[in-house]
């Protein structure tokens, strides 16, 4: 045990003495966290101009629906401004607003007469996604308006939906992004720590001395322990940053430690394999970084993989990382997942981790002996 | 001087030819980015949804019609892939995160529509991700709208309002739209990476001292590397553009759009390859080049309207001055005829950035000469 601890201390000293390695461990996570948090996690609020052809009560009611329509998390759908026709056209032409909504005159009268009245929306269709958001939000407002509409003494209803979510209101996107980045922090920091630790021994030519020790388990234990501490520091730092900048804290903090160890064991095998094969700190570190970030992306880093279809869904289903993120993100946000899901995902990631650790051990010994 | 510059360009091109691994390293990230980003946005339009039809026993025509509308692939996305199942299986799928949402149709739903007072539907969903929750909520609302429009409003069975769309441009998928940004990012990335690789090679090869000793050696070397980085980036961009056309459906609608591409290339690669060369000279090791260049170029790209138009995102008032934002706006206009009102301002902005790059060049030369004199 003493040997393991002294190896761990030596490894940690090395890490602390090399700011380049610390920057490589922290910088990508910090950059992804700050930029994804600040720029990707915002609900898309559509700037629109509403033109009312008169001050009919039904038109005012519809305008108010549009002004106050909110997403499930409470964000406004439209950044709407009611303006005169000419001013609206000008704003639309200059790109200040993305759409024009024109509520026609005599709306109440026409509805009372049993008419179906068209509300015109003009969209520059900058791309289909913006247009889709625009039209769907309008249709949402129209549904509200048409439901329970009273015309000539008759009430007209439409089917309505009771949305039952597992948390209410819908969690802001920033929470999902923070949880997924914290999961990435666990995997990436542990992977990088073990990569740096192993590849440096090869790069410095000290691996031969290490391999000659009677118990290889001491070396592995020391390096693993050092990686755990480094990863804990980096993950703790990212958690602190997310708490200070975005106010995010995961549910059930105690369980975080368990997920952390799960993440470390899951990720270090593949990283050790890469480090033993490449044998140079920087190239191995960069490769491990790229693999982890790409894996985070396909495993549900920005959106839950179960919401995907097509090629990416297949890739996500095949990649074991998906099963770590699936449990980690949902548990961190919702407070827990079903025990069956936990067991299933633990088995999948466990098999992968065991296979990678065995392969890493074999490659490490072989490469060290060949030197 | 010009002979020295020509020699430096030749040497840099030979270096690139010899180091094919570096060329491969530079092609891999753009293709990966394309696959990941464009791939994600190509497939987010369809959502699996489990349906528990408690009204199946009544065999109501209205319930059948409602389910037909739910499955239609017209109108706005997301389109729903309905998985008809029983209550127990649906609950299991939901708990195991195999489906994002479960739609429960109540008993007597069809009959209640017939009577004009529809029973309430229930959607159970995971609200952990605001954007996907939004898609499910609005997607269902859109299908209900379609249902009412088809069977009640279009037939004048009741009064109400409908949405009359007037689209000013043709349809353009988000993944296609993103290709303009991908092209711009590729230019920036190549400028920085290739510039960095060429900048680093003197220190790596141990020839830095010879350059410093020659009269005007540093100036000629800097100019030569800058020009060579631009030339090599051009060749690499041709290869990548062909890949984008082949694998990701990029197309150029007119000769003018190709001219715009060339203009963007000249302005952006010229602007970014100089800082790339200077960074490479400072780092002196190619292994230190790719990671910061990838991070820098992706960051610039993301905040410049990579995924959606700039005016749709936070910080647009500031980020519109970035060269990448101007490039994306110009390429969006060139490829898809979108955002003509931003073109002139974007060109002026890019010219200003190119001028800054030249100013940086002169400042660097001035500093280097002063150092040599001392």
XYZ file of C-alpha atoms in Angstrom:
745
model
C 0.000 0.000 0.000
C 2.884 2.329 0.822
C 4.287 1.748 -2.626
C 0.967 2.575 -4.231
C 0.689 5.812 -2.275
C 4.252 6.898 -3.011
C 3.675 6.240 -6.719
C 0.466 8.218 -6.564
C 2.206 11.139 -4.834
C 5.022 11.127 -7.405
C 2.463 11.124 -10.198
C 0.456 13.962 -8.692
C 3.602 16.061 -8.148
C 4.438 15.610 -11.820
C 0.950 16.740 -12.807
C 1.054 19.825 -10.629
C 4.490 20.778 -11.970
C 3.281 20.779 -15.573
C 0.747 23.576 -16.140
C 0.448 22.440 -19.780
C -1.147 19.185 -18.628
C -3.475 20.925 -16.180
C -4.575 23.337 -18.907
C -5.208 20.407 -21.268
C -7.399 18.789 -18.608
C -9.413 21.839 -17.671
C -9.498 24.169 -20.703
C -11.689 22.079 -23.069
C -14.262 21.478 -20.351
C -14.298 25.108 -19.334
C -14.643 26.310 -22.917
C -17.404 23.833 -23.770
C -19.216 24.674 -20.553
C -19.042 28.452 -20.953
C -19.889 28.560 -24.643
C -22.506 25.834 -24.697
C -24.049 27.350 -21.578
C -24.084 30.903 -22.805
C -24.906 30.436 -26.455
C -26.527 27.060 -27.077
C -28.679 26.775 -23.990
C -30.927 29.721 -24.760
C -34.492 29.132 -25.796
C -35.031 30.535 -29.222
C -37.306 33.519 -28.736
C -38.672 34.670 -32.065
C -38.665 38.391 -32.788
C -41.941 39.222 -34.561
C -44.050 42.243 -35.396
C -47.823 42.072 -34.916
C -49.962 44.297 -37.101
C -53.574 44.784 -36.023
C -55.909 46.105 -38.661
C -58.346 47.308 -36.011
C -58.947 47.163 -32.251
C -61.520 44.395 -32.355
C -61.857 42.572 -28.963
C -61.143 39.166 -30.543
C -58.043 40.589 -32.254
C -56.839 41.997 -28.924
C -57.443 38.605 -27.308
C -55.376 36.885 -30.010
C -52.602 39.481 -29.744
C -52.484 38.935 -25.983
C -52.214 35.174 -26.507
C -49.256 35.771 -28.805
C -47.564 38.202 -26.441
C -47.901 35.899 -23.453
C -47.398 32.439 -24.945
C -44.743 30.605 -22.957
C -42.719 27.437 -23.276
C -42.984 24.619 -20.754
C -40.104 26.177 -18.823
C -41.708 29.610 -18.784
C -39.748 31.311 -21.604
C -41.724 33.539 -23.974
C -42.304 32.071 -27.430
C -42.321 35.432 -29.183
C -40.453 38.649 -28.650
C -43.484 40.392 -30.086
C -44.146 44.049 -30.683
C -47.456 45.434 -31.880
C -46.658 48.090 -34.489
C -48.146 49.989 -37.416
C -48.109 48.256 -40.782
C -45.429 50.475 -42.385
C -43.092 50.257 -39.398
C -43.567 46.490 -39.262
C -42.662 46.160 -42.948
C -39.551 48.220 -42.363
C -38.457 46.108 -39.407
C -39.089 42.954 -41.408
C -37.121 44.172 -44.419
C -34.161 45.178 -42.259
C -34.075 41.771 -40.589
C -34.914 43.196 -37.159
C -37.913 40.880 -36.900
C -38.104 37.440 -38.491
C -41.816 37.467 -39.124
C -44.936 39.568 -39.554
C -48.301 38.571 -38.097
C -51.315 40.416 -39.454
C -54.569 40.093 -37.528
C -57.401 41.032 -39.882
C -60.117 43.596 -39.175
C -63.634 42.755 -37.941
C -62.519 39.438 -36.465
C -65.383 39.111 -33.926
C -67.989 39.940 -36.532
C -66.626 37.456 -39.048
C -66.371 34.677 -36.466
C -69.937 35.373 -35.337
C -70.995 35.018 -38.933
C -69.522 31.473 -38.867
C -66.503 32.316 -41.011
C -63.078 30.693 -40.944
C -60.688 33.631 -40.823
C -57.069 33.482 -42.000
C -54.389 35.159 -39.892
C -51.542 35.939 -42.227
C -47.955 35.325 -41.207
C -45.075 36.372 -43.405
C -41.769 34.627 -42.764
C -38.524 35.131 -44.620
C -37.858 31.394 -44.178
C -34.216 31.865 -43.369
C -34.202 28.146 -42.742
C -36.833 25.486 -42.143
C -36.089 25.259 -38.452
C -36.900 28.915 -37.809
C -39.993 28.618 -39.989
C -41.099 25.464 -38.178
C -40.761 27.174 -34.821
C -42.681 30.147 -36.107
C -45.580 28.186 -37.568
C -45.872 25.754 -34.661
C -45.994 28.561 -32.125
C -48.680 30.268 -34.186
C -50.652 27.022 -34.403
C -50.324 26.689 -30.627
C -51.829 30.177 -30.212
C -54.571 29.390 -32.730
C -55.483 26.222 -30.797
C -55.869 28.254 -27.601
C -57.990 30.769 -29.444
C -60.198 28.222 -31.201
C -60.791 26.135 -28.071
C -63.961 27.201 -26.351
C -64.640 29.836 -29.024
C -68.132 31.219 -28.676
C -69.798 32.367 -31.852
C -73.512 33.155 -32.261
C -74.232 31.585 -28.891
C -72.511 28.252 -29.655
C -69.325 27.082 -27.936
C -66.808 25.180 -30.092
C -64.208 22.936 -28.463
C -61.131 21.163 -29.741
C -59.125 18.254 -28.225
C -56.720 19.520 -25.595
C -53.700 17.841 -24.075
C -52.694 17.451 -20.473
C -48.894 17.413 -20.520
C -47.571 15.348 -17.627
C -43.850 15.773 -17.167
C -41.651 14.011 -14.638
C -40.643 17.461 -13.373
C -42.513 20.707 -13.619
C -41.870 23.185 -15.109
C -39.707 21.745 -17.917
C -36.069 22.020 -16.881
C -34.202 24.855 -18.619
C -31.799 23.612 -21.277
C -28.833 24.981 -19.334
C -29.442 22.356 -16.633
C -29.211 19.552 -19.167
C -26.049 21.024 -20.675
C -24.450 21.456 -17.231
C -25.294 17.881 -16.190
C -23.921 16.426 -19.410
C -20.731 18.508 -19.194
C -20.200 17.363 -15.628
C -20.497 13.768 -16.865
C -17.959 14.600 -19.568
C -15.696 16.150 -16.911
C -15.640 12.849 -15.013
C -14.802 10.752 -18.058
C -12.442 13.196 -19.766
C -10.427 14.167 -16.694
C -9.956 10.538 -15.621
C -9.022 9.526 -19.176
C -6.533 12.360 -19.577
C -4.981 11.763 -16.168
C -4.281 8.104 -16.897
C -3.125 8.942 -20.433
C -0.625 11.525 -19.231
C 0.572 9.270 -16.447
C 1.250 6.224 -18.642
C 2.486 7.916 -21.798
C 4.902 10.081 -19.797
C 6.606 6.976 -18.435
C 7.131 5.768 -21.996
C 8.212 9.211 -23.216
C 10.734 9.659 -20.381
C 12.024 6.087 -20.690
C 11.182 5.262 -17.054
C 8.747 2.504 -17.923
C 11.435 -0.210 -17.863
C 12.294 0.493 -14.245
C 8.643 0.501 -13.298
C 7.851 -2.743 -15.050
C 10.684 -4.490 -13.209
C 8.972 -4.044 -9.842
C 7.809 -7.410 -8.497
C 4.163 -6.412 -8.235
C 2.720 -4.693 -11.289
C -0.483 -4.153 -9.358
C 1.319 -1.500 -7.299
C 2.031 0.558 -10.396
C -1.489 0.203 -11.691
C -2.913 1.015 -8.269
C -0.717 4.103 -7.865
C -1.551 5.426 -11.295
C -5.252 4.739 -10.891
C -5.327 6.463 -7.519
C -3.494 9.462 -8.931
C -5.959 9.594 -11.845
C -8.888 9.457 -9.417
C -7.547 12.416 -7.434
C -6.780 14.464 -10.552
C -10.224 13.710 -11.968
C -11.854 14.580 -8.668
C -10.092 17.956 -8.631
C -11.017 18.764 -12.233
C -14.627 17.585 -11.833
C -14.936 19.544 -8.598
C -13.612 22.628 -10.346
C -16.118 22.270 -13.210
C -18.958 21.698 -10.742
C -17.936 24.880 -8.922
C -17.784 26.812 -12.184
C -21.260 25.582 -13.204
C -22.646 26.458 -9.784
C -21.165 29.977 -9.825
C -21.822 30.826 -13.478
C -25.089 28.980 -14.159
C -26.403 28.223 -10.670
C -26.443 24.503 -11.438
C -26.158 21.860 -8.743
C -27.010 18.207 -9.400
C -29.765 16.457 -7.482
C -28.614 14.013 -4.834
C -25.031 15.168 -4.296
C -23.991 12.054 -2.391
C -24.746 9.836 -5.376
C -22.421 12.000 -7.466
C -19.467 10.305 -5.856
C -20.760 6.898 -6.901
C -21.312 8.094 -10.488
C -17.844 9.603 -10.410
C -16.197 6.268 -9.589
C -18.387 4.555 -12.160
C -17.243 7.091 -14.755
C -13.572 6.721 -13.817
C -13.633 2.927 -14.075
C -15.553 3.110 -17.324
C -13.168 5.513 -19.012
C -9.639 4.688 -17.849
C -9.275 1.364 -19.708
C -9.591 2.798 -23.194
C -7.396 5.765 -22.266
C -4.668 3.499 -20.848
C -4.788 1.408 -24.002
C -4.291 4.500 -26.189
C -1.485 5.815 -23.959
C 0.397 2.493 -23.990
C 0.099 2.266 -27.759
C 0.969 5.883 -28.673
C 3.542 6.423 -25.883
C 3.713 10.221 -26.281
C 1.943 12.625 -23.965
C 0.597 15.207 -26.409
C -0.631 13.035 -29.295
C -2.150 10.518 -26.893
C -3.765 13.307 -24.869
C -5.227 14.945 -27.970
C -6.607 11.633 -29.261
C -8.189 10.821 -25.898
C -9.671 14.311 -25.773
C -11.158 14.017 -29.271
C -12.610 10.553 -28.534
C -14.178 11.739 -25.277
C -15.707 14.886 -26.743
C -17.030 13.054 -29.818
C -18.387 10.316 -27.569
C -20.080 12.905 -25.338
C -21.711 14.363 -28.410
C -23.113 11.099 -29.775
C -24.017 9.767 -26.328
C -26.495 12.524 -25.588
C -24.283 15.443 -24.610
C -26.584 18.003 -26.176
C -29.844 16.053 -26.408
C -31.024 12.726 -25.002
C -30.180 9.926 -27.406
C -33.674 8.417 -27.106
C -35.006 11.506 -28.851
C -32.849 10.802 -31.917
C -33.583 8.683 -34.947
C -31.530 7.506 -37.924
C -27.781 6.913 -38.098
C -26.913 8.844 -34.955
C -29.417 6.852 -32.902
C -27.768 3.625 -34.126
C -24.295 4.948 -33.305
C -25.504 6.084 -29.890
C -27.100 2.694 -29.190
C -23.867 0.920 -30.068
C -21.524 3.176 -28.093
C -21.291 2.145 -24.404
C -20.761 5.751 -23.284
C -24.434 6.419 -24.061
C -25.434 4.166 -21.156
C -23.272 6.053 -18.681
C -24.599 9.447 -19.784
C -28.193 8.161 -19.897
C -28.156 7.242 -16.217
C -25.901 10.055 -15.072
C -27.753 12.945 -16.750
C -31.245 11.751 -15.884
C -30.324 10.932 -12.298
C -28.570 14.267 -11.830
C -31.545 16.194 -13.176
C -34.491 14.149 -11.986
C -33.044 12.811 -8.751
C -32.904 9.182 -9.867
C -33.676 6.604 -12.535
C -35.434 3.254 -12.371
C -33.330 0.511 -10.779
C -33.799 -1.681 -13.878
C -32.311 1.006 -16.100
C -29.453 1.467 -13.647
C -28.667 -2.267 -13.591
C -28.899 -2.625 -17.377
C -26.605 0.324 -18.008
C -24.216 -0.746 -15.274
C -23.857 -4.174 -16.896
C -23.231 -2.730 -20.386
C -20.662 -0.188 -19.222
C -19.127 -2.724 -16.819
C -18.498 -5.245 -19.594
C -16.921 -2.525 -21.730
C -14.758 -1.288 -18.852
C -13.573 -4.809 -17.960
C -12.697 -5.570 -21.592
C -10.811 -2.307 -22.002
C -8.906 -2.694 -18.727
C -7.869 -6.234 -19.652
C -6.774 -5.103 -23.111
C -4.924 -2.100 -21.653
C -3.084 -4.318 -19.179
C -2.013 -6.722 -21.912
C -0.871 -3.945 -24.265
C 0.895 -2.052 -21.459
C 2.950 -5.108 -20.422
C 3.725 -6.050 -24.028
C 4.800 -2.554 -25.081
C 6.870 -2.022 -21.923
C 8.700 -5.316 -22.363
C 9.427 -4.603 -26.019
C 11.281 -1.384 -25.162
C 13.827 39.444 -51.246
C 11.305 38.072 -53.757
C 13.618 35.124 -54.510
C 13.739 34.361 -50.784
C 9.965 34.540 -50.523
C 9.566 32.208 -53.517
C 12.057 29.800 -51.977
C 10.153 29.853 -48.686
C 6.854 29.147 -50.470
C 8.449 26.246 -52.340
C 9.983 24.897 -49.147
C 6.671 25.132 -47.291
C 4.803 23.311 -50.032
C 7.459 20.571 -50.053
C 7.166 20.310 -46.268
C 3.439 19.795 -46.625
C 3.912 17.164 -49.324
C 6.387 15.269 -47.153
C 4.216 15.365 -44.044
C 1.107 13.648 -45.314
C 0.051 12.802 -41.754
C -0.430 16.514 -41.061
C -2.608 16.807 -44.147
C -4.691 13.913 -42.860
C -4.947 15.502 -39.413
C -6.305 18.645 -41.031
C -8.935 16.846 -43.090
C -10.238 14.659 -40.276
C -11.741 17.344 -37.946
C -13.872 19.059 -40.634
C -15.354 15.745 -41.732
C -16.008 14.717 -38.132
C -17.602 18.074 -37.333
C -19.750 17.787 -40.425
C -20.838 14.277 -39.562
C -21.666 15.166 -35.973
C -23.298 18.565 -36.388
C -25.016 18.101 -39.718
C -25.866 14.496 -38.828
C -27.612 15.592 -35.647
C -29.691 18.192 -37.403
C -30.571 15.891 -40.274
C -32.301 13.419 -37.994
C -33.967 15.479 -35.282
C -37.190 15.837 -37.237
C -38.697 12.477 -36.329
C -39.671 11.496 -32.795
C -40.724 8.024 -31.635
C -43.795 8.252 -29.475
C -45.573 5.382 -27.718
C -49.375 5.489 -28.032
C -51.773 3.809 -25.628
C -55.155 3.820 -27.320
C -57.763 3.216 -24.617
C -60.467 3.972 -27.160
C -59.523 1.086 -29.464
C -62.486 -1.029 -28.311
C -65.021 1.515 -29.554
C -63.525 1.413 -33.093
C -64.407 5.078 -33.415
C -63.763 6.591 -36.837
C -62.728 9.874 -35.185
C -60.030 8.237 -33.108
C -58.712 6.532 -36.242
C -58.724 9.843 -38.107
C -56.890 11.511 -35.239
C -54.178 8.819 -35.274
C -53.870 9.158 -39.047
C -53.214 12.888 -38.658
C -50.705 12.172 -35.889
C -48.756 10.025 -38.348
C -48.797 12.392 -41.312
C -45.507 13.580 -42.716
C -46.723 16.946 -43.933
C -46.585 20.322 -42.249
C -43.992 21.156 -39.673
C -41.600 18.749 -37.964
C -41.300 16.824 -35.711
C -43.048 13.983 -37.458
C -44.169 11.278 -35.096
C -43.362 7.617 -35.428
C -46.262 6.044 -33.510
C -45.593 2.860 -31.579
C -49.040 1.510 -30.648
C -48.777 -0.441 -27.439
C -50.497 -1.276 -24.162
C -50.275 0.677 -20.923
C -47.760 -1.651 -19.255
C -45.296 -1.784 -22.169
C -45.521 1.969 -22.670
C -44.707 2.558 -19.014
C -41.767 0.168 -19.292
C -40.455 1.920 -22.438
C -40.751 5.252 -20.689
C -38.956 4.101 -17.546
C -36.144 2.516 -19.575
C -35.732 5.710 -21.653
C -36.580 3.887 -24.867
C -39.181 6.470 -25.781
C -39.307 10.148 -25.035
C -43.078 10.445 -24.690
C -46.267 8.389 -24.253
C -49.623 9.557 -25.636
C -52.667 8.258 -23.761
C -55.961 8.399 -25.679
C -58.879 8.150 -23.235
C -61.785 5.787 -23.602
C -64.646 7.424 -25.456
C -62.341 9.958 -27.152
C -63.834 9.468 -30.638
C -67.378 9.670 -29.370
C -66.634 12.849 -27.448
C -65.328 14.485 -30.634
C -68.537 13.491 -32.385
C -70.491 15.154 -29.574
C -68.436 18.343 -29.879
C -66.848 18.173 -26.438
C -63.572 16.230 -26.819
C -62.058 14.334 -23.912
C -58.628 15.503 -22.838
C -55.600 13.629 -24.148
C -52.601 12.969 -21.918
C -48.941 13.107 -22.847
C -46.371 11.734 -20.442
C -42.853 12.910 -21.240
C -39.396 13.512 -19.831
C -38.946 17.206 -19.181
C -35.178 17.042 -18.687
C -34.386 18.709 -22.011
C -36.171 21.955 -22.752
C -35.662 21.873 -26.503
C -36.940 18.331 -27.020
C -39.820 18.958 -24.590
C -40.679 22.008 -26.673
C -40.651 19.936 -29.841
C -42.987 17.366 -28.308
C -45.352 19.974 -26.891
C -45.496 22.040 -30.061
C -45.474 18.984 -32.318
C -48.614 17.633 -30.662
C -50.264 21.061 -30.796
C -49.428 21.240 -34.498
C -51.061 17.848 -35.131
C -54.196 18.882 -33.210
C -54.283 22.041 -35.297
C -53.981 19.949 -38.482
C -56.760 17.652 -37.290
C -59.183 20.495 -36.533
C -58.292 22.280 -39.737
C -58.776 19.202 -41.902
C -62.075 18.033 -40.487
C -63.740 21.159 -39.117
C -62.268 24.392 -40.420
C -61.597 23.410 -44.035
C -65.098 21.963 -44.232
C -66.613 25.092 -42.654
C -68.158 22.917 -39.954
C -67.306 25.598 -37.390
C -65.893 29.128 -37.233
C -62.349 29.754 -36.124
C -59.035 31.141 -37.204
C -56.362 29.472 -39.308
C -52.739 30.304 -40.041
C -52.051 31.548 -43.569
C -48.349 31.161 -44.244
C -46.522 33.373 -46.652
C -42.940 32.155 -47.022
C -40.644 34.582 -48.769
C -38.080 31.959 -49.708
C -37.981 28.319 -50.708
C -37.667 25.571 -48.159
C -34.181 25.177 -46.694
C -33.393 22.486 -44.165
C -31.342 23.406 -41.132
C -28.630 20.916 -42.040
C -28.336 22.490 -45.521
C -28.275 25.957 -43.991
C -25.426 24.854 -41.738
C -23.228 24.015 -44.739
C -22.537 27.741 -45.273
C -21.145 27.874 -41.747
C -19.211 24.633 -42.231
C -17.474 26.111 -45.310
C -16.501 29.230 -43.385
C -15.290 27.220 -40.406
C -13.191 25.032 -42.729
C -11.465 28.110 -44.153
C -10.716 29.518 -40.702
C -9.543 26.147 -39.428
C -7.228 25.589 -42.412
C -5.809 29.096 -42.164
C -4.984 28.629 -38.491
C -3.852 24.998 -38.643
C -1.775 25.097 -41.819
C -0.314 28.465 -40.845
C 0.538 27.004 -37.442
C 2.137 23.893 -38.951
C 4.313 25.916 -41.330
C 5.190 28.405 -38.599
C 6.358 25.632 -36.292
C 8.531 23.763 -38.792
C 11.653 25.968 -38.516
C 12.069 25.401 -34.795
C 11.188 21.742 -35.209
C 13.717 21.305 -37.989
C 16.397 23.363 -36.228
C 16.653 25.844 -39.123
C 15.402 28.881 -37.230
C 18.916 30.228 -36.634
C 19.731 30.254 -40.365
C 16.608 32.267 -41.109
C 17.526 34.815 -38.463
C 21.072 35.142 -39.759
C 20.106 35.892 -43.375
C 19.429 39.498 -44.370
C 15.644 40.069 -44.311
C 15.377 36.350 -43.610
C 12.633 36.635 -41.013
C 10.510 38.947 -43.156
C 10.875 36.744 -46.227
C 10.160 33.639 -44.173
C 7.025 35.154 -42.642
C 5.678 36.357 -45.997
C 6.553 33.057 -47.673
C 4.847 30.991 -44.981
C 1.810 33.262 -45.025
C 1.429 32.927 -48.796
C 2.167 29.195 -48.710
C -0.432 28.673 -45.966
C -2.981 30.401 -48.182
C -2.053 28.323 -51.238
C -2.088 25.016 -49.353
C -5.366 25.954 -47.652
C -6.810 26.580 -51.122
C -5.860 23.105 -52.314
C -7.174 21.501 -49.126
C -10.385 23.490 -49.373
C -10.986 22.178 -52.889
C -10.683 18.610 -51.581
C -12.963 19.291 -48.622
C -15.535 21.155 -50.713
C -15.741 18.151 -53.035
C -16.240 15.900 -49.986
C -19.013 18.186 -48.729
C -20.667 18.091 -52.134
C -20.375 14.328 -52.340
C -21.327 13.331 -48.802
C -23.318 16.217 -47.351
C -25.289 17.537 -50.315
C -23.575 20.919 -50.644
C -24.297 22.559 -53.996
C -23.482 25.860 -55.650
C -26.530 27.342 -57.377
C -24.652 29.712 -59.679
C -21.224 30.795 -60.890
C -21.572 33.846 -58.653
C -21.830 31.625 -55.581
C -18.451 30.104 -56.497
C -17.042 33.619 -56.897
C -18.320 34.459 -53.414
C -16.664 31.305 -52.098
C -13.349 32.407 -53.607
C -13.713 35.886 -52.140
C -14.450 34.458 -48.716
C -11.477 32.169 -49.052
C -9.131 35.025 -49.890
C -10.383 37.286 -47.119
C -10.705 34.714 -44.358
C -7.672 32.546 -45.040
C -5.506 35.634 -45.469
C -6.798 37.007 -42.187
C -6.433 33.802 -40.180
C -3.306 32.192 -41.603
C -1.066 35.027 -40.357
C -1.953 34.570 -36.671
C -1.625 30.832 -37.344
C 1.934 31.239 -38.654
C 2.873 33.544 -35.771
C 1.479 31.122 -33.200
C 3.309 28.204 -34.853
C 6.581 30.167 -34.775
C 6.083 30.842 -31.085
C 5.053 27.257 -30.215
C 7.743 25.647 -32.371
C 6.060 22.249 -32.104
C 3.269 21.051 -34.394
C 1.810 18.923 -31.609
C 0.838 22.133 -29.838
C -0.988 23.470 -32.875
C -4.164 21.418 -33.629
C -5.936 21.480 -30.250
C -5.956 25.277 -29.678
C -6.762 25.897 -33.340
C -9.710 23.495 -33.255
C -11.015 25.063 -30.055
C -10.571 28.638 -31.336
C -12.127 28.026 -34.742
C -15.078 26.042 -33.361
C -15.761 28.687 -30.734
C -15.754 31.448 -33.346
C -17.972 29.347 -35.585
C -20.507 28.519 -32.861
C -20.982 32.118 -31.760
C -21.240 33.342 -35.353
C -24.512 31.691 -36.320
C -23.285 28.187 -37.080
C -26.473 26.420 -36.099
C -29.054 29.100 -36.698
C -29.096 32.650 -38.068
C -27.109 35.094 -35.970
C -30.061 37.385 -35.280
C -31.791 34.396 -33.693
C -29.121 33.956 -31.039
C -27.852 35.674 -27.909
C -25.065 38.228 -28.255
C -25.852 38.961 -31.930
C -25.237 42.693 -31.499
C -21.620 41.981 -30.613
C -20.879 38.798 -32.535
C -21.990 40.216 -35.883
C -18.611 41.984 -36.011
C -16.691 38.720 -35.987
C -15.136 37.790 -39.343
C -16.712 34.349 -39.136
C -20.188 35.846 -38.652
C -19.708 38.068 -41.707
C -18.443 35.093 -43.700
C -21.441 32.939 -42.745
C -23.859 35.724 -43.657
C -22.223 36.227 -47.046
C -22.097 32.500 -47.813
C -25.747 32.109 -46.734
C -26.611 34.762 -49.265
C -24.410 33.203 -51.951
C -25.706 29.657 -51.485
C -29.326 30.177 -50.426
C -30.139 33.787 -51.271
C -30.854 34.552 -47.593
C -29.989 37.784 -45.778
C -29.164 40.115 -48.693
C -29.494 43.074 -46.304
C -26.403 41.955 -44.379
C -24.049 41.443 -47.327
C -22.620 44.936 -47.706
C -22.003 45.407 -43.986
C -20.413 41.950 -43.805
C -18.009 42.691 -46.665
C -16.904 45.932 -45.016
C -16.392 44.060 -41.795
C -14.269 41.396 -43.486
C -12.167 44.014 -45.238
C -11.563 45.672 -41.871
C -10.391 42.333 -40.445
C -8.087 41.753 -43.417
C -6.655 45.240 -42.823
C -6.081 44.338 -39.176
C -4.215 41.201 -40.312
C -1.931 43.325 -42.497
C -1.420 45.769 -39.630
C -0.458 42.813 -37.442
C 2.037 41.771 -40.092
C 3.722 45.175 -40.146
C 3.790 45.389 -36.363
C 5.395 41.931 -36.194
C 8.047 42.876 -38.749
C 8.738 46.109 -36.877
C 9.123 44.284 -33.553
C 11.346 41.576 -35.062
C 13.624 44.140 -36.708
C 13.930 46.091 -33.493
C 14.843 42.947 -31.645
C 17.462 42.050 -34.287
C 18.944 45.539 -34.137
C 19.246 45.322 -30.358
